Coordinates of C-alpha atoms in Angstrom, one line a residue:
M61 CA 0.0 0.0 0.0
L62 CA 2.9 2.4 0.6
E63 CA 4.0 2.1 -3.1
P64 CA 0.8 2.0 -5.1
K65 CA 0.9 1.2 -8.7
V66 CA -0.4 4.7 -9.4
W67 CA 3.3 5.8 -9.3
Q68 CA 3.9 3.8 -12.4
L69 CA 0.8 5.1 -14.2
T70 CA 1.7 8.8 -13.6
A71 CA 5.5 8.6 -13.9
G72 CA 5.9 11.9 -15.9
S73 CA 4.1 14.1 -13.4
A74 CA 5.3 12.2 -10.4
V75 CA 9.0 12.8 -11.0
F76 CA 8.4 16.6 -10.7
G77 CA 6.3 16.0 -7.6
L78 CA 8.9 13.9 -6.0
V79 CA 11.6 16.5 -6.6
L80 CA 9.5 19.1 -4.9
A81 CA 8.6 16.6 -2.1
A82 CA 12.3 15.9 -1.6
G83 CA 12.8 19.6 -1.3
A84 CA 10.4 19.7 1.6
V85 CA 12.8 17.5 3.5
A86 CA 16.0 18.7 2.1
L87 CA 17.5 19.2 5.5
A88 CA 19.5 16.1 6.6
G89 CA 17.6 13.0 7.8
P90 CA 16.3 9.6 6.8
W91 CA 13.7 9.1 4.1
D92 CA 10.3 7.8 4.5
S93 CA 10.3 4.0 4.5
G94 CA 8.6 2.7 1.4
Q95 CA 8.1 6.0 -0.4
R96 CA 11.5 6.3 -2.0
K97 CA 12.6 2.7 -1.8
A98 CA 14.8 2.8 -4.9
E99 CA 16.7 5.8 -3.6
R100 CA 17.2 4.2 -0.1
E101 CA 18.5 1.0 -1.7
W102 CA 20.9 3.0 -3.9
A103 CA 22.2 5.0 -0.9
A104 CA 22.6 1.8 1.2
A105 CA 24.7 0.2 -1.6
Q106 CA 27.1 3.1 -1.6
G107 CA 28.4 2.3 1.8
R108 CA 27.3 0.2 4.8
T109 CA 29.5 1.6 7.5
G110 CA 28.4 3.3 10.7
G111 CA 25.3 2.9 12.8
A112 CA 24.5 2.3 16.4
H113 CA 25.2 -1.0 18.1
H114 CA 23.0 -3.1 20.3
D115 CA 25.0 -5.9 21.9
G116 CA 26.9 -6.7 18.8
E117 CA 24.1 -6.1 16.4
R118 CA 24.5 -3.2 14.0
V119 CA 21.7 -0.8 13.4
P120 CA 21.8 0.7 9.9
E121 CA 22.9 4.3 9.8
P122 CA 20.4 6.9 8.7
A123 CA 20.0 7.2 5.0
P124 CA 21.6 10.3 3.2
S125 CA 19.7 13.5 3.3
A126 CA 17.3 14.6 0.6
A127 CA 19.6 17.5 -0.1
G128 CA 22.2 15.0 -1.2
V129 CA 19.6 13.4 -3.6
L130 CA 18.8 16.8 -5.1
A131 CA 22.4 17.5 -5.6
E132 CA 22.7 14.2 -7.5
L133 CA 19.8 15.3 -9.6
G134 CA 21.4 18.6 -10.3
V135 CA 18.8 20.6 -8.4
S136 CA 19.9 23.5 -6.2
T137 CA 18.7 23.4 -2.6
A138 CA 19.5 27.1 -2.1
S139 CA 15.9 28.1 -3.0
L140 CA 14.3 25.9 -0.3
S141 CA 14.5 28.8 2.2
A142 CA 14.6 31.7 -0.2
P143 CA 11.9 34.3 0.1
A144 CA 9.2 34.1 -2.5
D145 CA 5.8 35.6 -3.2
L146 CA 3.0 33.5 -1.8
P147 CA 0.0 32.6 -4.0
G148 CA -1.9 35.9 -3.4
D149 CA -2.9 37.3 -0.1
L150 CA -3.6 34.3 2.3
T151 CA -6.3 36.2 4.2
T152 CA -8.1 36.7 0.9
T153 CA -7.4 33.2 -0.3
L154 CA -7.9 31.1 2.8
G155 CA -10.4 33.2 4.7
P156 CA -13.5 32.5 2.6
L157 CA -12.6 28.8 2.4
L158 CA -12.5 28.6 6.2
E159 CA -16.0 29.9 6.3
S160 CA -17.3 26.8 4.6
P161 CA -20.1 25.1 6.7
D162 CA -18.3 21.8 5.9
L163 CA -15.7 22.8 8.5
G164 CA -18.1 23.5 11.3
P165 CA -18.7 26.8 13.0
A166 CA -15.1 27.8 14.1
P167 CA -12.2 26.1 12.3
A168 CA -8.6 27.0 13.2
A169 CA -5.7 27.6 10.8
S170 CA -2.0 28.3 10.9
V171 CA 0.5 28.7 8.1
V172 CA 4.1 29.2 8.8
D173 CA 7.2 29.9 6.8
V174 CA 9.4 27.0 7.9
A175 CA 12.7 28.8 7.1
T176 CA 11.9 31.9 9.3
G177 CA 9.3 30.6 11.7
E178 CA 7.1 33.6 10.6
Q179 CA 3.4 32.9 10.8
L180 CA 2.0 33.9 7.4
F181 CA -1.6 33.3 8.3
G182 CA -3.5 32.5 11.5
Q183 CA -7.1 32.2 12.4
R184 CA -7.9 31.0 15.9
A185 CA -4.3 29.6 15.8
D186 CA -4.0 29.6 19.6
R187 CA -7.4 28.0 20.2
L188 CA -7.2 24.6 21.9
M189 CA -9.1 22.0 19.9
A190 CA -9.4 18.3 19.4
P191 CA -6.6 17.3 17.0
A192 CA -7.6 13.6 16.3
S193 CA -4.7 11.8 14.7
T194 CA -2.6 15.0 13.9
I195 CA -1.5 14.6 17.6
K196 CA 0.8 11.9 16.2
I197 CA 3.0 14.7 15.0
A198 CA 3.6 15.6 18.7
T199 CA 4.1 11.9 19.5
A200 CA 6.7 11.6 16.8
V201 CA 8.7 14.8 17.8
A202 CA 8.8 13.8 21.5
A203 CA 9.9 10.2 20.8
L204 CA 12.6 11.2 18.3
S205 CA 13.9 13.9 20.6
A206 CA 13.9 11.7 23.7
L207 CA 15.0 8.4 22.3
G208 CA 16.9 9.4 19.1
P209 CA 16.2 8.0 15.6
D210 CA 18.5 5.0 16.0
H211 CA 17.0 3.6 19.2
R212 CA 15.4 0.1 18.8
I213 CA 12.9 -1.6 21.2
P214 CA 13.9 -5.1 22.4
T215 CA 11.9 -8.1 23.1
T216 CA 13.9 -10.6 25.1
V217 CA 13.8 -14.2 26.5
V218 CA 15.4 -14.8 29.9
T219 CA 15.9 -17.6 32.4
A220 CA 16.9 -17.7 36.0
D221 CA 18.5 -21.1 35.5
G222 CA 22.1 -20.3 34.9
G223 CA 23.2 -24.0 34.8
K224 CA 22.5 -26.9 32.6
G225 CA 19.2 -28.6 32.2
D226 CA 20.7 -32.0 31.5
N227 CA 19.6 -34.4 34.3
N228 CA 21.6 -37.5 33.1
K229 CA 23.5 -39.3 35.8
P230 CA 27.1 -40.0 35.4
G231 CA 27.5 -42.9 33.1
D232 CA 24.1 -42.5 31.4
K233 CA 24.2 -42.5 27.6
P234 CA 22.6 -39.6 25.8
G235 CA 19.1 -40.5 24.9
S236 CA 18.6 -43.0 27.7
E237 CA 16.2 -42.6 30.6
P238 CA 15.7 -40.7 32.8
G239 CA 17.6 -37.8 31.1
N240 CA 16.5 -38.4 27.5
E241 CA 17.9 -35.6 25.5
A242 CA 15.8 -36.4 22.5
D243 CA 12.4 -35.8 24.1
G244 CA 13.1 -34.3 27.5
K245 CA 11.5 -37.1 29.5
G246 CA 12.6 -37.1 33.1
E247 CA 13.9 -33.6 32.8
E248 CA 12.7 -30.9 35.2
P249 CA 11.4 -28.0 33.1
T250 CA 13.5 -24.9 33.0
E251 CA 11.5 -21.7 33.4
I252 CA 11.9 -19.1 30.7
T253 CA 10.2 -15.7 30.4
L254 CA 9.3 -13.8 27.2
V255 CA 9.7 -10.2 28.3
G256 CA 7.8 -7.5 26.4
G257 CA 9.7 -4.3 25.7
G258 CA 6.8 -2.4 24.1
D259 CA 7.5 -3.2 20.4
A260 CA 4.0 -2.7 18.8
T261 CA 5.4 -3.9 15.4
L262 CA 6.5 -7.3 16.6
D263 CA 5.1 -10.0 14.3
R264 CA 5.2 -13.7 13.8
K265 CA 8.5 -13.4 11.8
G266 CA 10.1 -11.7 14.7
L267 CA 8.8 -14.3 17.2
R268 CA 10.0 -17.1 14.9
S269 CA 13.6 -15.6 14.9
L270 CA 13.4 -15.2 18.7
A271 CA 12.2 -18.8 19.1
A272 CA 15.0 -20.1 16.9
D273 CA 17.7 -18.2 18.9
T274 CA 16.1 -19.3 22.2
A275 CA 16.0 -23.0 21.2
R276 CA 19.6 -22.8 20.2
A277 CA 20.7 -21.2 23.4
L278 CA 18.7 -23.8 25.4
R279 CA 20.2 -26.8 23.5
D280 CA 23.6 -25.4 24.3
R281 CA 22.7 -25.5 28.0
G282 CA 21.3 -29.1 27.6
V283 CA 17.8 -27.9 28.1
H284 CA 14.9 -29.7 26.3
R285 CA 11.9 -29.0 28.4
V286 CA 10.7 -25.6 29.5
T287 CA 7.9 -23.7 31.3
V288 CA 7.0 -20.5 29.4
R289 CA 6.1 -17.3 31.2
F290 CA 5.5 -13.9 29.7
D291 CA 6.2 -10.5 31.4
V292 CA 4.3 -7.3 30.5
S293 CA 5.2 -5.4 33.7
L294 CA 7.0 -2.7 31.7
Y295 CA 3.7 -0.9 31.3
S296 CA 1.4 0.2 34.1
G297 CA -2.1 1.6 34.4
P298 CA -5.1 0.7 32.3
R299 CA -4.6 -1.5 29.3
E300 CA -7.8 -0.4 27.6
H301 CA -7.7 2.9 25.8
P302 CA -10.4 5.3 27.1
I303 CA -12.2 4.8 23.8
G304 CA -12.9 1.2 25.0
P305 CA -12.6 -2.0 22.9
N306 CA -12.2 -0.8 19.4
D307 CA -11.1 -2.1 16.0
N308 CA -8.7 0.8 15.6
I309 CA -6.4 -0.2 18.6
A310 CA -5.5 -3.2 20.6
P311 CA -5.3 -3.2 24.4
V312 CA -2.1 -1.3 25.2
T313 CA 0.4 -3.8 26.4
A314 CA 4.2 -4.3 26.4
L315 CA 3.9 -7.5 24.4
M316 CA 1.8 -8.2 21.3
A317 CA 2.2 -9.8 17.9
G318 CA 0.6 -8.6 14.7
Q319 CA -1.0 -5.8 16.8
G320 CA -3.5 -8.3 18.1
R321 CA -5.3 -8.4 14.8
L322 CA -7.7 -11.3 14.5
D323 CA -8.2 -11.2 10.7
D324 CA -5.7 -11.5 7.9
S325 CA -5.0 -7.8 7.6
A326 CA -1.3 -6.8 7.6
A327 CA -0.3 -4.7 10.5
D328 CA 2.8 -3.4 8.6
S329 CA 0.7 -1.7 5.9
F330 CA -2.4 0.5 5.9
G331 CA -4.7 -2.4 6.9
G332 CA -7.2 -0.1 8.5
P333 CA -9.5 -1.2 11.4
A334 CA -9.6 -4.9 12.3
P335 CA -11.1 -7.0 15.1
R336 CA -8.6 -7.1 18.0
S337 CA -7.7 -9.7 20.6
G338 CA -8.6 -9.0 24.2
D339 CA -5.3 -10.5 25.3
P340 CA -2.6 -9.8 22.8
A341 CA 0.2 -10.6 25.2
G342 CA -1.1 -14.0 26.0
D343 CA -1.7 -14.7 22.3
A344 CA 1.9 -13.7 21.5
A345 CA 3.2 -16.0 24.2
D346 CA 1.1 -18.9 22.8
V347 CA 2.6 -18.3 19.3
F348 CA 6.1 -18.2 20.8
A349 CA 5.5 -21.5 22.7
D350 CA 4.2 -23.1 19.5
L351 CA 7.4 -22.0 17.7
L352 CA 9.5 -23.5 20.4
R353 CA 7.7 -26.8 20.1
E354 CA 8.3 -26.7 16.3
R355 CA 12.0 -26.6 17.2
G356 CA 11.9 -29.7 19.3
L357 CA 11.4 -28.3 22.8
K358 CA 8.9 -29.6 25.2
T359 CA 6.7 -27.2 27.1
S360 CA 4.9 -28.0 30.4
G361 CA 1.5 -26.4 30.1
P362 CA 0.4 -23.2 28.4
P363 CA 2.3 -19.9 29.0
A364 CA 1.3 -17.9 32.1
A365 CA 1.9 -14.3 33.0
G366 CA 4.7 -13.6 35.5
R367 CA 7.6 -11.2 36.2
A368 CA 11.0 -12.2 35.0
P369 CA 13.5 -12.7 37.9
G370 CA 15.7 -9.8 38.6
D371 CA 18.9 -12.0 38.2
A372 CA 17.8 -13.7 35.0
D373 CA 20.2 -14.5 32.2
R374 CA 19.3 -13.4 28.7
L375 CA 18.9 -16.2 26.2
A376 CA 17.8 -14.3 23.1
V377 CA 16.7 -10.9 21.9
T378 CA 15.0 -9.4 18.9
Y379 CA 14.8 -5.7 18.1
S380 CA 12.3 -3.5 16.4
R381 CA 13.2 -1.3 13.5
P382 CA 14.8 2.1 14.5
V383 CA 12.5 4.7 16.0
S384 CA 12.9 6.7 12.8
A385 CA 11.3 3.9 10.8
L386 CA 8.6 3.4 13.5
V387 CA 7.7 7.1 13.3
E388 CA 7.5 7.1 9.6
R389 CA 5.2 4.0 9.6
M390 CA 3.1 5.5 12.4
L391 CA 2.5 8.8 10.4
T392 CA 2.0 7.3 7.0
N393 CA -0.5 4.7 8.1
S394 CA -1.8 6.6 11.2
D395 CA -0.9 3.6 13.3
N396 CA -2.5 3.9 16.7
D397 CA -0.7 1.0 18.3
I398 CA 2.7 2.3 17.4
A399 CA 1.7 5.8 18.6
E400 CA 0.8 4.4 22.1
S401 CA 4.0 2.5 22.2
L402 CA 6.2 5.5 21.3
V403 CA 4.7 7.7 24.0
R404 CA 5.4 5.0 26.6
Q405 CA 8.9 4.6 25.3
T406 CA 9.3 8.4 25.8
A407 CA 8.0 8.0 29.4
I408 CA 10.4 5.1 30.1
E409 CA 13.3 7.2 28.9
A410 CA 12.2 10.0 31.2
G411 CA 12.1 7.6 34.1
G412 CA 8.4 7.9 34.5
P413 CA 5.6 5.3 34.5
A414 CA 4.7 3.8 31.1
S415 CA 1.0 4.6 31.4
F416 CA -1.5 7.0 29.8
A417 CA -0.8 9.5 32.5
G418 CA 2.9 9.0 32.6
A419 CA 3.2 9.3 28.8
Q420 CA 1.2 12.6 28.8
Q421 CA 3.6 14.1 31.3
A422 CA 6.7 12.8 29.5
V423 CA 5.6 14.0 26.1
Q424 CA 4.6 17.4 27.3
A425 CA 7.9 17.8 29.2
E426 CA 9.9 16.8 26.1
L427 CA 8.0 19.3 23.9
K428 CA 8.6 22.0 26.5
K429 CA 12.4 21.3 26.3
L430 CA 12.1 22.0 22.6
K431 CA 10.6 25.4 23.5
L432 CA 7.3 24.6 21.9
P433 CA 4.0 26.4 22.9
V434 CA 2.5 23.7 25.2
D435 CA 0.6 25.8 27.7
G436 CA -2.9 24.4 28.2
V437 CA -2.2 21.5 25.9
L438 CA -3.8 18.1 26.8
L439 CA -2.1 15.0 25.4
R440 CA -4.2 12.3 27.0
D441 CA -2.9 9.7 24.6
G442 CA -0.4 9.3 21.8
S443 CA -2.8 8.3 19.0
G444 CA -5.5 11.0 19.1
L445 CA -8.3 8.6 19.7
N446 CA -9.1 10.4 23.0
R447 CA -11.6 13.1 22.3
H448 CA -10.3 15.0 25.3
D449 CA -7.0 15.7 23.7
R450 CA -6.4 19.4 23.1
L451 CA -3.8 21.3 21.1
T452 CA -3.6 24.3 18.8
S453 CA -3.0 24.7 15.1
G454 CA -0.1 27.0 16.1
L455 CA 1.5 24.1 18.0
L456 CA 1.2 21.8 15.0
T457 CA 2.9 24.2 12.7
A458 CA 5.6 24.9 15.3
L459 CA 6.2 21.1 15.6
L460 CA 6.6 20.8 11.8
A461 CA 8.9 23.8 11.7
R462 CA 11.0 22.3 14.5
A463 CA 11.3 19.0 12.6
A464 CA 12.8 21.0 9.7
D465 CA 15.3 22.8 11.8
P466 CA 18.8 22.2 10.5
D467 CA 20.0 21.9 14.1
R468 CA 17.5 19.1 14.7
P469 CA 18.3 16.4 12.1
E470 CA 17.1 13.7 14.5
L471 CA 13.5 15.0 14.0
R472 CA 13.5 14.8 10.2
P473 CA 11.5 11.5 10.0
V474 CA 8.5 13.6 11.1
L475 CA 8.6 15.2 7.7
T476 CA 9.5 12.1 5.7
G477 CA 6.8 10.0 7.3
L478 CA 4.0 12.3 6.3
P479 CA 1.7 10.8 3.6
V480 CA 2.0 12.2 0.1
A481 CA -1.3 13.7 -1.2
G482 CA -3.0 11.4 -3.6
F483 CA -0.3 8.7 -3.4
S484 CA 0.4 7.1 0.0
G485 CA -0.9 6.2 3.4
T486 CA -4.0 8.0 4.6
L487 CA -3.9 10.5 1.8
Q488 CA -3.8 7.9 -1.0
G489 CA -7.4 8.4 -2.0
R490 CA -7.6 12.1 -1.4
Y491 CA -7.0 15.3 -3.5
T492 CA -9.1 14.0 -6.3
D493 CA -11.6 16.9 -6.6
A494 CA -11.0 19.6 -9.1
D495 CA -10.4 22.2 -6.3
A496 CA -7.6 20.1 -4.8
T497 CA -5.8 18.2 -7.6
T498 CA -3.1 20.9 -7.7
G499 CA -1.9 19.5 -4.3
S500 CA -1.6 15.9 -5.5
G501 CA 2.0 14.8 -5.2
L502 CA 3.1 18.1 -3.8
I503 CA 1.6 18.1 -0.3
R504 CA 2.7 15.9 2.6
A505 CA 0.3 15.9 5.6
K506 CA -1.0 14.0 8.6
T507 CA -4.7 13.4 8.6
G508 CA -7.1 13.4 11.6
T509 CA -10.6 12.0 11.8
L510 CA -13.0 11.4 14.6
T511 CA -16.8 11.8 14.6
G512 CA -17.3 15.6 14.0
V513 CA -13.5 16.2 14.1
N514 CA -11.4 16.6 11.0
S515 CA -7.8 17.9 10.8
L516 CA -4.9 18.2 8.4
A517 CA -1.3 19.3 9.1
G518 CA 1.7 19.1 6.9
T519 CA 4.1 20.8 4.5
V520 CA 4.0 22.1 1.0
V521 CA 6.6 23.7 -1.2
G522 CA 5.1 26.9 -2.5
P523 CA 6.1 29.0 -5.5
G524 CA 9.8 29.7 -5.6
G525 CA 10.6 26.8 -3.3
R526 CA 9.3 28.3 -0.1
L527 CA 8.6 25.5 2.4
L528 CA 5.4 26.1 4.3
A529 CA 4.0 24.3 7.3
F530 CA 0.2 24.4 7.7
A531 CA -2.4 23.1 10.1
F532 CA -6.2 23.2 9.9
L533 CA -8.5 22.0 12.7
A534 CA -12.3 21.6 12.4
E535 CA -14.8 20.6 15.1
D536 CA -18.5 19.9 14.8
A537 CA -18.1 19.2 11.1
P538 CA -21.3 17.8 9.7
A539 CA -19.8 15.0 7.6
P540 CA -16.3 13.6 7.3
D541 CA -16.2 13.4 3.5
T542 CA -17.1 17.0 2.8
A543 CA -14.8 18.2 5.7
Q544 CA -11.9 16.3 4.2
R545 CA -12.5 17.8 0.7
A546 CA -12.7 21.3 2.3
L547 CA -9.3 20.6 4.0
D548 CA -7.8 19.3 0.8
H549 CA -8.9 22.5 -1.0
L550 CA -7.4 24.7 1.7
S551 CA -4.0 23.1 1.6
A552 CA -4.0 23.0 -2.2
E553 CA -4.4 26.8 -2.3
L554 CA -0.9 27.0 -0.9
V555 CA 0.5 25.4 -4.0
S556 CA -0.8 27.6 -6.7

């Protein structure tokens, strides 16, 4: 879904759009995963050195900046922050459009020149409103700032048994009773614990790799029979989102596989809503135990919840993709599970509780460190599903401008993860009306939709290469489809 065939069908116009979109992220930083795949692979082939290390495992270094790509294309990046005339007077252009009844009685708007930070247009820009999923921009900025783009989330398997599991008596031959190494008969089970680290992108493939490494480590210790436990104590507070059981999000837990989806939808693409398990941690542990049995280990009963011992030895570990890639995927697909994971990782880094309340405090504190206008802001969750979230359109444009700050390259995935109008993620099917087609391929923006709430915040390269950040918030909108078209029209006016 991230690379729809429509790219191939519109190659001529898309090339121009991609150059301008690359201009929107010309400051150094990794690209959006899946949206410029060929360029990423080319860059990776040029040199595979560098990168952060996690216990001997190398994390790929961030991809080259879009500025480097433009240089290869022979396009100057000097114009990206150069002053240029805007498409007419924004008050005259945007003002009447904001009066559309499709946007409810009092929509808010902010347009900022990213290079200078100057607000070029504002209407109720300091009004606190429900942001819906545009709050994920704040989630992304806080996580990247606190954790860094190269941080990866571990899922581990540990055991308190530091010795061997082989119960053969001296003189017994391998395979004989009572210590039969082939089937584990007569062997006391060794307790192992699958410890959730909060990776909301863990899937069966990751569990399969973890099970293979675990089985290998246990065989090296002479262990053939285990009792499986799973530990989700990293998170605290309610597991259920305040929205209640919902197809848009699984119970928030430190361990899950496939985001608890109960259908065949893919969690790593824009699969949309899906029925969710009520116990994603237990389900993941069941899958892990099955995979251990496939590798010849015997298990004594089904997995049970329990804390890992404090003195446990680590048997195996698997890591998520870097936070930079998680942020991009979260923004492109509006992934609620990743959003709630990232705010809890931010809270853990700050030394606070990994709960809804702890995450709110940690994210707000991190944004305050970045000197962003957070007074009165309510960040009750990381996903935007909570209708009590409140922020301003002015904060959204400030977040986007901070992400483009040349002194903050670690924040660049916020820009590269934004969906491309008419082409990817939650914007793939939008910008089709005549009033908005000029924005197709040239606008990158995060969407937000709740009942009666519609929002759009992103970037656009205007005439002369001027990079603009915009945010539009609407409450009490009568219908989502007409509100979305009105928002598309508003942002498209910044192009022409």
